[in-house]
Tab-separated table of C-alpha atoms in Angstrom:
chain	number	residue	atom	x	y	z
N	1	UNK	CA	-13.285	22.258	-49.372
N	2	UNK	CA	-11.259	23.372	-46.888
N	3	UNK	CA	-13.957	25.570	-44.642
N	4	UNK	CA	-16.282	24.232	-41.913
N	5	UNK	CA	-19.384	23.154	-42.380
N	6	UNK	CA	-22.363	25.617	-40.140
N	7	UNK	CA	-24.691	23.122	-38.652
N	8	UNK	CA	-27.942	24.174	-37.107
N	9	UNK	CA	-28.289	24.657	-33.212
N	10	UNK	CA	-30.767	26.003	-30.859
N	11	UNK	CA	-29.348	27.249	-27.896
N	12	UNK	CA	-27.091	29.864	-27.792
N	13	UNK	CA	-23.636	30.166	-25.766
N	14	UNK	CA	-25.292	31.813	-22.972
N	15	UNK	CA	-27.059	29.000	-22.015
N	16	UNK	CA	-23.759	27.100	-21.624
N	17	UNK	CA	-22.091	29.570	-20.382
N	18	UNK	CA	-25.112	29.800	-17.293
N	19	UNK	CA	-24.439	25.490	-16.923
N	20	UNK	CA	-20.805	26.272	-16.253
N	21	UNK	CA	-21.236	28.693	-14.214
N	22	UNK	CA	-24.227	26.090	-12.212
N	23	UNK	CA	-21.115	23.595	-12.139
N	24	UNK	CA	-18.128	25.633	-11.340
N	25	UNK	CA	-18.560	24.745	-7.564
N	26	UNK	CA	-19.307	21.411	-8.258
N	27	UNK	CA	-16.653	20.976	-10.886
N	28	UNK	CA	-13.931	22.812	-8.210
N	29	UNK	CA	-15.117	19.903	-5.389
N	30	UNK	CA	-15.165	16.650	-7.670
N	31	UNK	CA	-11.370	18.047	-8.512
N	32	UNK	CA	-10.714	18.333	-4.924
N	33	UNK	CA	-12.097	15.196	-4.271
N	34	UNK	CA	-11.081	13.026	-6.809
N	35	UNK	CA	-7.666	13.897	-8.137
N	36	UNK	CA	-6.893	10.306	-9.176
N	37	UNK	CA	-4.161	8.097	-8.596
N	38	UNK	CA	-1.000	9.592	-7.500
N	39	UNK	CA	1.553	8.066	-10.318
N	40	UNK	CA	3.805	7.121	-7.724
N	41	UNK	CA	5.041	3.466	-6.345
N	42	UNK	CA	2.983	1.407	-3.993
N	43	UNK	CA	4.901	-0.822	-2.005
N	44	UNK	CA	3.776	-4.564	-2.046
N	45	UNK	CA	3.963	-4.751	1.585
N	46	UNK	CA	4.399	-2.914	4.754
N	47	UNK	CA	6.350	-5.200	7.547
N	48	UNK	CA	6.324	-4.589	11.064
N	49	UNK	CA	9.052	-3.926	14.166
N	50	UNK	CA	8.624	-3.291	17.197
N	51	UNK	CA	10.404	-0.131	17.931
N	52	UNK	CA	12.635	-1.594	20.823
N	53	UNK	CA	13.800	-4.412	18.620
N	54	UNK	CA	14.228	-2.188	15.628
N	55	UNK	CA	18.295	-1.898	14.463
N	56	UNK	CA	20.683	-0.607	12.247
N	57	UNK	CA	20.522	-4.248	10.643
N	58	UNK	CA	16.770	-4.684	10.600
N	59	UNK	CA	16.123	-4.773	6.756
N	60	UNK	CA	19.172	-6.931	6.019
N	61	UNK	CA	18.468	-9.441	8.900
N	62	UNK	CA	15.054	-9.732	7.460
N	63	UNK	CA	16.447	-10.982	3.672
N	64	UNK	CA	19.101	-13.020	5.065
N	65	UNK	CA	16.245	-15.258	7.081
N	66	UNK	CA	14.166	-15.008	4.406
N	67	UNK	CA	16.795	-16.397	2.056
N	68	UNK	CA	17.965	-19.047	4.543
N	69	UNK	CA	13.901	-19.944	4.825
N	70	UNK	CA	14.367	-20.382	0.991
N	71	UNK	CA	17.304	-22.338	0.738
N	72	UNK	CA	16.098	-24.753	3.760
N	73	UNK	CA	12.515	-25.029	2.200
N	74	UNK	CA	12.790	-25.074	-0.835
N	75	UNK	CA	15.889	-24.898	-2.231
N	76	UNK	CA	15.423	-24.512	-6.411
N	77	UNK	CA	12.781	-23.271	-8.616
N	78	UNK	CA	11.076	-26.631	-8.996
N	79	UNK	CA	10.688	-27.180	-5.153
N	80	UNK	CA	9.400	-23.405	-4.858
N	81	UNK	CA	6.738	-24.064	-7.663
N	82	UNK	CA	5.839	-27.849	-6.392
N	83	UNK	CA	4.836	-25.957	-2.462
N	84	UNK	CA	3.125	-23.300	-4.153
N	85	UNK	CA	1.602	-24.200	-7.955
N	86	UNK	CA	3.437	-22.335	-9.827
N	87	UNK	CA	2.421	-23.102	-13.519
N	88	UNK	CA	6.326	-24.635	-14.765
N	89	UNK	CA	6.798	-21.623	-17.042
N	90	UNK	CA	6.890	-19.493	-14.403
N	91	UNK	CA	9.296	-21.381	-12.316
N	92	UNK	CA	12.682	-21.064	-13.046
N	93	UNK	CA	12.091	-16.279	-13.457
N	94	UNK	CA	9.879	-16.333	-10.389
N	95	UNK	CA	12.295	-17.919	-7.931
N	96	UNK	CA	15.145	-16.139	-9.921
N	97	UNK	CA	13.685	-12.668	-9.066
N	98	UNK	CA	12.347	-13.993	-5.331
N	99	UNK	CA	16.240	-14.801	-4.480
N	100	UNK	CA	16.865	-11.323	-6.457
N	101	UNK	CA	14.729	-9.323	-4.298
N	102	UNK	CA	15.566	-10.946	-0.749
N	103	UNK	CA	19.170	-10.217	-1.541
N	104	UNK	CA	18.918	-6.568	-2.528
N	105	UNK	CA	15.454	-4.781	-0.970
N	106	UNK	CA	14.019	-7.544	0.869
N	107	UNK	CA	11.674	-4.901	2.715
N	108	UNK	CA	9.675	-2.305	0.462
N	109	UNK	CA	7.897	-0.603	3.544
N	110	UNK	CA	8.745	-0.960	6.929
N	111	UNK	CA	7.022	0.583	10.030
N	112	UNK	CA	8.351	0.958	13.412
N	113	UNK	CA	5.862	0.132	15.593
N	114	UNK	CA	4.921	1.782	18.999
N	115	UNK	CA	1.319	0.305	19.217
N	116	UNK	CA	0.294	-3.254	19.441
N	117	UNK	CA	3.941	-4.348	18.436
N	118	UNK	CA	5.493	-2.233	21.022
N	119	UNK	CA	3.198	-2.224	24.095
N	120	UNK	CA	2.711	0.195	26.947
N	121	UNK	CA	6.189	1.242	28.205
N	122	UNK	CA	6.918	4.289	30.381
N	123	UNK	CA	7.916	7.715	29.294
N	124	UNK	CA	11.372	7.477	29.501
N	125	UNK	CA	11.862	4.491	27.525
N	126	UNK	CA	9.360	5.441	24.768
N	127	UNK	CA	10.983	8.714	24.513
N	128	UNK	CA	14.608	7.304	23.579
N	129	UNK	CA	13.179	4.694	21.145
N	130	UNK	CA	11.417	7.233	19.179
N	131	UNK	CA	14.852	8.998	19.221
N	132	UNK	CA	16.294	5.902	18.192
N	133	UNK	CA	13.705	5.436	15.435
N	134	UNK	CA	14.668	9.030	13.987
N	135	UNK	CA	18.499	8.614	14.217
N	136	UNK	CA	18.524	5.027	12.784
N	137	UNK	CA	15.386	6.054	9.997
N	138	UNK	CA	17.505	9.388	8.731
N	139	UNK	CA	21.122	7.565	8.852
N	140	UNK	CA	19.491	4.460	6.664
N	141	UNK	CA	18.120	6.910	4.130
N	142	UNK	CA	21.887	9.143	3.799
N	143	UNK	CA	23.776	5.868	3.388
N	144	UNK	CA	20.820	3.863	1.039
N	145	UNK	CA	20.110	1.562	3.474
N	146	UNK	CA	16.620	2.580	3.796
N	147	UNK	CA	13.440	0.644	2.582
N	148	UNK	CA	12.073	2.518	-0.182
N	149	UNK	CA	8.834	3.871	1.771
N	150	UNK	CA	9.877	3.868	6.063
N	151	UNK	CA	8.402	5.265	9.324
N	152	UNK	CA	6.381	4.907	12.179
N	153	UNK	CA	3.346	3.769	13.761
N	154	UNK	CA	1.827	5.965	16.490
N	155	UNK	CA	-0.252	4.519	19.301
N	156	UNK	CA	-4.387	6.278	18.565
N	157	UNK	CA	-6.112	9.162	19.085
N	158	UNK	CA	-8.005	7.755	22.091
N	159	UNK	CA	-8.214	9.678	25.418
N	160	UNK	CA	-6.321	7.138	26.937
N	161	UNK	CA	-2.863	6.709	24.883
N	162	UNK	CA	-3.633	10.207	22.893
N	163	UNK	CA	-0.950	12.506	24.675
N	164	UNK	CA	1.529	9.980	24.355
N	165	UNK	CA	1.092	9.350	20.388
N	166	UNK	CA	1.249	12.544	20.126
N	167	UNK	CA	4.543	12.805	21.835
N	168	UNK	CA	6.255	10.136	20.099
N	169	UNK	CA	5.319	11.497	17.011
N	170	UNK	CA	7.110	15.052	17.563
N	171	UNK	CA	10.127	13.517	18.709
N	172	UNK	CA	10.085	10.815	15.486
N	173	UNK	CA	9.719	13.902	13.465
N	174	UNK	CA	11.847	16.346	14.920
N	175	UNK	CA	15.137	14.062	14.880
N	176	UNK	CA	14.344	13.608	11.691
N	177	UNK	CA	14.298	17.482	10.956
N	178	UNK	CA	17.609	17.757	13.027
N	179	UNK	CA	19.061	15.348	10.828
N	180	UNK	CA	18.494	16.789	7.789
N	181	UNK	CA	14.673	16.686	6.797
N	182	UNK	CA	11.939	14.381	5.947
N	183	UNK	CA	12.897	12.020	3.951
N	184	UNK	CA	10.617	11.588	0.427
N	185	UNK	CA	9.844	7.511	1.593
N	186	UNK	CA	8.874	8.926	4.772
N	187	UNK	CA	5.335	6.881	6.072
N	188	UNK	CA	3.182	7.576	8.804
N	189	UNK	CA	0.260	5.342	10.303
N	190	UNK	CA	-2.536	6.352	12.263
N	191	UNK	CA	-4.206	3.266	14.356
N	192	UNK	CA	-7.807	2.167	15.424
N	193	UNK	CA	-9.229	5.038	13.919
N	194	UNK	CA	-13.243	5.064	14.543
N	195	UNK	CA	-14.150	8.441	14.137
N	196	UNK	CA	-13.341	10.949	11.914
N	197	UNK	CA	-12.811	13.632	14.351
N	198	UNK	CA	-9.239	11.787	14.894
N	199	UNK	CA	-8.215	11.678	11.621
N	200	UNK	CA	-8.877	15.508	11.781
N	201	UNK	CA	-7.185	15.774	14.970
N	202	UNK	CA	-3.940	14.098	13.371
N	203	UNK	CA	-4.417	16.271	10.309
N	204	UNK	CA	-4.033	19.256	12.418
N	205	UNK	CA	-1.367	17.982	14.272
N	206	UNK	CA	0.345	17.320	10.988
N	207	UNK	CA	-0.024	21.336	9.774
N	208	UNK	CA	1.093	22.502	13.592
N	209	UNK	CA	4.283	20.593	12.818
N	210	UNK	CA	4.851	21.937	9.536
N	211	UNK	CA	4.347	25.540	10.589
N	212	UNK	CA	6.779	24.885	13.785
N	213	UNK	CA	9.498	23.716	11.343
N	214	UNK	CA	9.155	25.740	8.539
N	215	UNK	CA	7.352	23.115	6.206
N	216	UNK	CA	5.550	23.419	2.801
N	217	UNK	CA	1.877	23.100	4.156
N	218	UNK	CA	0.527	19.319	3.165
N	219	UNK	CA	4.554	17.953	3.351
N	220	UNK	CA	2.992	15.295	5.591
N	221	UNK	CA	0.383	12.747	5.001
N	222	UNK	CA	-0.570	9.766	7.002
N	223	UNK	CA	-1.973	5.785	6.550
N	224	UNK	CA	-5.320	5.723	8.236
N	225	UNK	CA	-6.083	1.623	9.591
N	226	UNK	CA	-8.965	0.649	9.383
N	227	UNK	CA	-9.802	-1.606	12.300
N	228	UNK	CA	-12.847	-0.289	13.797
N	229	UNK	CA	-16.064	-1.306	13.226
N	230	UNK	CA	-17.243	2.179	13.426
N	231	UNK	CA	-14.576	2.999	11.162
N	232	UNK	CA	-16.757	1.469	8.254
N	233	UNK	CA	-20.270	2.222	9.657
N	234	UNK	CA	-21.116	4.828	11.469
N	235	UNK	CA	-23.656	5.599	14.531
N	236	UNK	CA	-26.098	7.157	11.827
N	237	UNK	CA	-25.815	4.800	9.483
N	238	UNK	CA	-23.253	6.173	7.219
N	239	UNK	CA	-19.683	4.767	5.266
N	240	UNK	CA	-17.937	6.185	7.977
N	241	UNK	CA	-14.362	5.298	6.065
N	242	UNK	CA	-15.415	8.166	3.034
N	243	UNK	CA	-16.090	10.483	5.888
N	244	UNK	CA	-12.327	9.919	7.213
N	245	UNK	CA	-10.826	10.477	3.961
N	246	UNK	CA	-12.261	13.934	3.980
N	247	UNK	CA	-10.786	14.608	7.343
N	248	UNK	CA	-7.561	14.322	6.617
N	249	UNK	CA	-7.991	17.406	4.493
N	250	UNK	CA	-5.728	15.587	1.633
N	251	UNK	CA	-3.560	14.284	3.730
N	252	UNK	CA	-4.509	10.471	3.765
N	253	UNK	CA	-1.928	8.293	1.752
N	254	UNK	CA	-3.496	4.674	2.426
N	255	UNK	CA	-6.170	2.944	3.955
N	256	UNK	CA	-4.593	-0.234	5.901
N	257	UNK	CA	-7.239	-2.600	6.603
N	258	UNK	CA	-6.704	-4.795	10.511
N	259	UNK	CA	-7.300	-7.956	10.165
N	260	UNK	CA	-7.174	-9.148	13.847
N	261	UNK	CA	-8.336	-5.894	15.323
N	262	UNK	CA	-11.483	-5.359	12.502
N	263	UNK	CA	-12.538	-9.714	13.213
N	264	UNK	CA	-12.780	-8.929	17.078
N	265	UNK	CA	-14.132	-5.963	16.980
N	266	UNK	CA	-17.033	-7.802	14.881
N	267	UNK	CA	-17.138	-10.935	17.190
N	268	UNK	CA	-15.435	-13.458	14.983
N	269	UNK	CA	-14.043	-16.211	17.145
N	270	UNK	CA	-10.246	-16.115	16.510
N	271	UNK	CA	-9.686	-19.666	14.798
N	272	UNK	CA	-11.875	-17.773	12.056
N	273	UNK	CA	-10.243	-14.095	11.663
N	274	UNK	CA	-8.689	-14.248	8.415
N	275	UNK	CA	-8.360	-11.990	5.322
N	276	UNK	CA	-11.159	-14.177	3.401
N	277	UNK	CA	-13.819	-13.893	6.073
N	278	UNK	CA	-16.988	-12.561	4.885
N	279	UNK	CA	-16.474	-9.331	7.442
N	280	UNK	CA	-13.411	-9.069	6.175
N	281	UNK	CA	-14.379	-8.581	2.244
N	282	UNK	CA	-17.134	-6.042	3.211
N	283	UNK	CA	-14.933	-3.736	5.104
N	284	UNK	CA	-12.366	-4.106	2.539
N	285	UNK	CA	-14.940	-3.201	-0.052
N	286	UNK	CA	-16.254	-0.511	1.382
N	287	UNK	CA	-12.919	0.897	2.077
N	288	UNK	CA	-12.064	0.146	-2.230
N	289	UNK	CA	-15.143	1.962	-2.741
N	290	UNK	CA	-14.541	4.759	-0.510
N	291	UNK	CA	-11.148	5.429	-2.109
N	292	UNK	CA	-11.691	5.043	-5.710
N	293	UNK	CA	-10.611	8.250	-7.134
N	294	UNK	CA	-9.258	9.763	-4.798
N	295	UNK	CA	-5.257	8.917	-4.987
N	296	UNK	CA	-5.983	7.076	-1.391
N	297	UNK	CA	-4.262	4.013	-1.645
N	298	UNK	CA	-5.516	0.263	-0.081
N	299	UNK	CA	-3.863	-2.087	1.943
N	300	UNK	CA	-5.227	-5.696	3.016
N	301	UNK	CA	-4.045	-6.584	6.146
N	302	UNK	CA	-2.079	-10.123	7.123
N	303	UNK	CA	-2.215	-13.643	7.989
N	304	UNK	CA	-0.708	-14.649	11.835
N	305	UNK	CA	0.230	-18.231	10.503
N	306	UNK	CA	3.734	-18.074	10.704
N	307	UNK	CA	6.005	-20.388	8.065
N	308	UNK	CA	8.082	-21.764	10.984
N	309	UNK	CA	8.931	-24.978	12.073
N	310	UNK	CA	9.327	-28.136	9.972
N	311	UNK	CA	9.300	-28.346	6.463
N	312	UNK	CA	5.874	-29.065	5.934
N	313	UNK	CA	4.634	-26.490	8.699
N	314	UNK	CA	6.362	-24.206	6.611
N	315	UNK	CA	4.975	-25.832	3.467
N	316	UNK	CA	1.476	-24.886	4.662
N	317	UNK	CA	2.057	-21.508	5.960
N	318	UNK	CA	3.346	-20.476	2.729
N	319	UNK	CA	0.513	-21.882	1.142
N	320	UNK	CA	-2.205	-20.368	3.006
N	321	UNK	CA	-0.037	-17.038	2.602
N	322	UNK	CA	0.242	-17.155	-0.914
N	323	UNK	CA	-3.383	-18.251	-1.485
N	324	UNK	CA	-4.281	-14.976	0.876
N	325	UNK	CA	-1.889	-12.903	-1.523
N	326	UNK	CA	-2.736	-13.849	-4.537
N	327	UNK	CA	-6.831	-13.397	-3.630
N	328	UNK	CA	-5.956	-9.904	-2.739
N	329	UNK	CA	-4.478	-9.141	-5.696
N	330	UNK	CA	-6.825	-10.062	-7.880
N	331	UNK	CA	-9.550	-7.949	-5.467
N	332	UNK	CA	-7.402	-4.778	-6.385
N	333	UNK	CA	-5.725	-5.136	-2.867
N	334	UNK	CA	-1.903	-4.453	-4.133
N	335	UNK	CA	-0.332	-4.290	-0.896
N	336	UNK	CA	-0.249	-6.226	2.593
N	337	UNK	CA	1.254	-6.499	5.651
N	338	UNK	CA	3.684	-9.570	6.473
N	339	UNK	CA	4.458	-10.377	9.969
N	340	UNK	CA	7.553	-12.772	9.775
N	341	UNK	CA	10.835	-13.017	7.523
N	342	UNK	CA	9.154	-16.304	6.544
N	343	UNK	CA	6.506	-14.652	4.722
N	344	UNK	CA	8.547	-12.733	2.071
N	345	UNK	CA	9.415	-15.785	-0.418
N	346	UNK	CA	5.574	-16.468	-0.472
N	347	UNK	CA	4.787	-12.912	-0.913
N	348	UNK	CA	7.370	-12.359	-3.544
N	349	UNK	CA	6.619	-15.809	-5.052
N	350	UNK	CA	2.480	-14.299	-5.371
N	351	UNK	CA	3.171	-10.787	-6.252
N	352	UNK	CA	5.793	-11.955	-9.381
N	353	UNK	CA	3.486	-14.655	-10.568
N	354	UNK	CA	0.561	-12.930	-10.669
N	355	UNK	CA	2.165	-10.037	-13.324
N	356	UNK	CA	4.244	-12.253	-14.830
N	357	UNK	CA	1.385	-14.163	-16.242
N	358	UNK	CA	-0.357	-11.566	-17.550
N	359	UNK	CA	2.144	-9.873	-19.101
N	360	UNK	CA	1.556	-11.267	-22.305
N	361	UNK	CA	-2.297	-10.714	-22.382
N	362	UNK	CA	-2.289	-7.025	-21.243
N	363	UNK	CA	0.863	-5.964	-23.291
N	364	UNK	CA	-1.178	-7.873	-26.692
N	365	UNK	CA	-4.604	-5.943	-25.208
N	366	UNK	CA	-2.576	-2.255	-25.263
N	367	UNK	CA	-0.794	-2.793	-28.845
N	368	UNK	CA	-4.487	-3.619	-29.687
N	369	UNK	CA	-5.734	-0.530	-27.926
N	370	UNK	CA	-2.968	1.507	-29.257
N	371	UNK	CA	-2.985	0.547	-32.900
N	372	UNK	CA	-6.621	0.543	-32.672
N	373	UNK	CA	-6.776	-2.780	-34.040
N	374	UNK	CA	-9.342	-4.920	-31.813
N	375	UNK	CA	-7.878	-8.086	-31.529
N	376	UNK	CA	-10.972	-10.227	-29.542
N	377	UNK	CA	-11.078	-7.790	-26.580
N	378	UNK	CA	-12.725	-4.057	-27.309
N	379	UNK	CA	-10.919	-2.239	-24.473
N	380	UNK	CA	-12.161	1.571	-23.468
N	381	UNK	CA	-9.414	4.472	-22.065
N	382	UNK	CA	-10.733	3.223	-18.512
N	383	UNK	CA	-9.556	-0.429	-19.239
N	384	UNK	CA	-6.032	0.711	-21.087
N	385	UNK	CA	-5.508	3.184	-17.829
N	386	UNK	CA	-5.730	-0.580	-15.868
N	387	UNK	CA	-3.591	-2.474	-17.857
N	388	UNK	CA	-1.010	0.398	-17.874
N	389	UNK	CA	-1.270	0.289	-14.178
N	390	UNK	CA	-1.149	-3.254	-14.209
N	391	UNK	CA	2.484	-3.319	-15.967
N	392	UNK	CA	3.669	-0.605	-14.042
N	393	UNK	CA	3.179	-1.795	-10.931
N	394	UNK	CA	4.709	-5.087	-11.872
N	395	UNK	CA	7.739	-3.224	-13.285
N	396	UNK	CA	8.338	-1.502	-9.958
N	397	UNK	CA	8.079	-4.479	-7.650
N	398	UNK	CA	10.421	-6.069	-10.205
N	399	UNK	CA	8.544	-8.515	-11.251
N	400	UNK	CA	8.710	-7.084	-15.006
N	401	UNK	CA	11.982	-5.600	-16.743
N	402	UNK	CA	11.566	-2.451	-18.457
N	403	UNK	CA	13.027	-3.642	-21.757
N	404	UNK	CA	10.671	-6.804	-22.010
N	405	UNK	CA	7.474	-4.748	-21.614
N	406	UNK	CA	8.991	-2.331	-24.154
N	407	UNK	CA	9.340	-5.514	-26.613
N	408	UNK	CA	5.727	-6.537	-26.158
N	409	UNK	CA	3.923	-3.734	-26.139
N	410	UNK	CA	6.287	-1.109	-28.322
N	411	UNK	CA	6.103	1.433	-25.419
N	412	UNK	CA	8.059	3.261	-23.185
N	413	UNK	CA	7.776	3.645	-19.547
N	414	UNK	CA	6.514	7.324	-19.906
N	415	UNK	CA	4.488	5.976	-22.599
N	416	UNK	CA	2.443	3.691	-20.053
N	417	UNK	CA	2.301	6.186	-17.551
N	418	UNK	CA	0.845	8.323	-19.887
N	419	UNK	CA	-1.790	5.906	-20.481
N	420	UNK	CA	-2.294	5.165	-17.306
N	421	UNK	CA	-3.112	9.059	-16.312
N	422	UNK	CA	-0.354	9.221	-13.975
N	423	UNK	CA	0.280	12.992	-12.865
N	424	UNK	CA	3.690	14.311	-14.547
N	425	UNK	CA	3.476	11.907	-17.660
């Protein structure tokens, strides 16, 4: 009693000391590689302004349309769950928390936008609206006006517009710096991205900056779109996105996938570029695969049917938008763009339906997990680390309250993230 058991082996330590030694490299590049996720929120949605129409007033003009979209459309819970099937249960706390998050932080990402959105403009006038951007981003984040996650989209690395992005993007930055540093929600975006040269390129750029201002090396990452074709297959055959991802030299926050962009760019007529087109599911896949691991978030793209108009236009534009939504979440797609203040009660209405419904199921899965107690379902660490994930990210979008997932499942926020491997926990 009390001492341990000698069993009987054959191989002695130098043996595994020699496989460790065989691994270390590999063991040092998998780390690299594959650092997991990185523990910290993922906005539902990114929403885009052009830079020259992009105010002081932006974020709160957006919510107040929204809301008057709500009240004009469907005014009460019951006409919000009649447009868009929402089972009766979920009726009356869904539309309570859509109206609570259109009056409060209507926008959880916004980009100012000096590509598509913006258009060619000359020097001059692209030069003081990327001032603009920087004065206006840094002056929203000091009084907590900001969006949670904010910034910019440069034009691409192409020949043609390359000089110019790169302009833009100093002066974005450097008012920024002059006002008082990057801001932690700070968000960059990289566009039509088809070779992985370019993401290297902006990587590069990104250190030069850093070691101009005085920077901690790595301080800036970037969104890489993905609207290329060549951005998912390459000349030789290969996942061209994975390649990318390595460019950045850790630097890649996101993959953002282009709807309209990617369905051209493949020769899909444009009454059938959508977010469920065939095309559209293999790049996104790819893309999922590309990034598991690797703390490189995804983003689907967006729908360009507006909810304007009469009622029922606006009836059927926030059904096809929730539909879209709610299809991307369950593909693991947590985040999307949205092109209109319309859009946000359907997007809301999607996000806070989809966790609210399974917040019963995966908080009775994890007390099963936890107490190791079975309970129908036998869950492994992999599965627990989703269903952690799962009611974290639905606490953060507000679609959960802390002290109702605490009641179901006994746990604690740390405790989740804990369970969910989140870095810190």
């Amino acid at each position: 009693m009390g001492q341990q058991e000698t069993v009987a082996t054959s191989l002695g330590r130098a043996v595994r000391d020699e496989i460790d030694a065989s691994l270390a490299e590999t063991d040092a590049d998998l780390a690299r590689r594959y650092p997991g996720d990185p523990g910290t929120r993922q906005p539902v949605h990114t929403v885009y302004v052009p830079a020259d129409a992009f105010t002081a007033g932006t974020l709160r003009t957006w919510g107040d349309r929204a809301l008057a979209a709500l009240d004009e459309h469907a005014p009460d819970a019951a006409a919000l769950a009649a447009v868009l099937g929402t089972p009766d249960e979920l009726a009356e706390p869904v539309h309570e928390r859509v109206r609570a998050k259109l009056e409060h932080e209507p926008v959880e990402d916004l980009r100012i936008d000096f590509e598509d959105g913006y258009g060619p403009r000359d020097d001059a006038e692209e030069d003081a609206d990327a001032a603009r951007a920087a004065e206006l981003t840094a002056a929203a984040c000091q009084d907590g006006t900001a969006a949670p996650y904010m910034g910019i989209r440069v034009k691409c690395m192409e020949a043609a517009v390359r000089d110019r992005s790169i302009r833009t993007l100093d002066i974005f930055l450097t008012g920024l710096m002059d006002a008082g540093g990057l801001p932690a929600g700070l968000v960059l975006t990289l566009p039509k991205v088809s070779r992985p040269e370019q993401v290297a390129a902006m990587a590069h750029l990104a250190g030069e900056f850093e070691k101009a201002r005085g920077l901690a090396a790595g301080r800036i990452g970037f969104e890489i779109q993905i609207e290329t074709a060549q951005a998912v297959l390459g000349a030789d055959g290969t996942a061209t996105v994975a390649r990318m991802i390595d460019a950045a030299q850790g630097r890649a926050t996101a993959l953002h996938y282009g709807t309209y962009d990617y369905s051209a760019a493949c020769g899909i007529s444009a009454a059938h570029q959508s977010l469920d087109h065939p095309a559209a599911d293999h790049a996104k896949a790819v893309m999922q695969t590309a990034a598991a691991g690797t703390g490189v978030r995804l983003s689907d793209g967006s729908t360009n049917v507006l909810p304007v108009g009469a009622t029922g236009q606006v009836h059927d534009a926030w059904r096809l938008h929730h539909r879209l939504v709610r299809r991307s979440l369950a593909r693991g797609y947590y985040q999307g763009w949205d092109m209109h203040p319309g859009h946000l009660p359907s997007r809301y209405a999607a996000v806070y339906a989809f966790y609210r419904e399974g917040l019963e199921q995966a908080a009775a899965r994890l007390v099963a997990y936890t107490h190791r107690t079975g309970g129908g379902v036998l869950d492994e660490p992999a599965t627990a680390r989703a269903l952690s994930g799962y009611l974290l990210r639905g606490l953060d979008c507000g679609a959960l309250d802390a002290g109702e997932t605490a009641r179901l499942t006994g746990l604690t926020r740390a405790d989740l993230e804990a369970l969910a491997g989140r870095p810190g926990a």
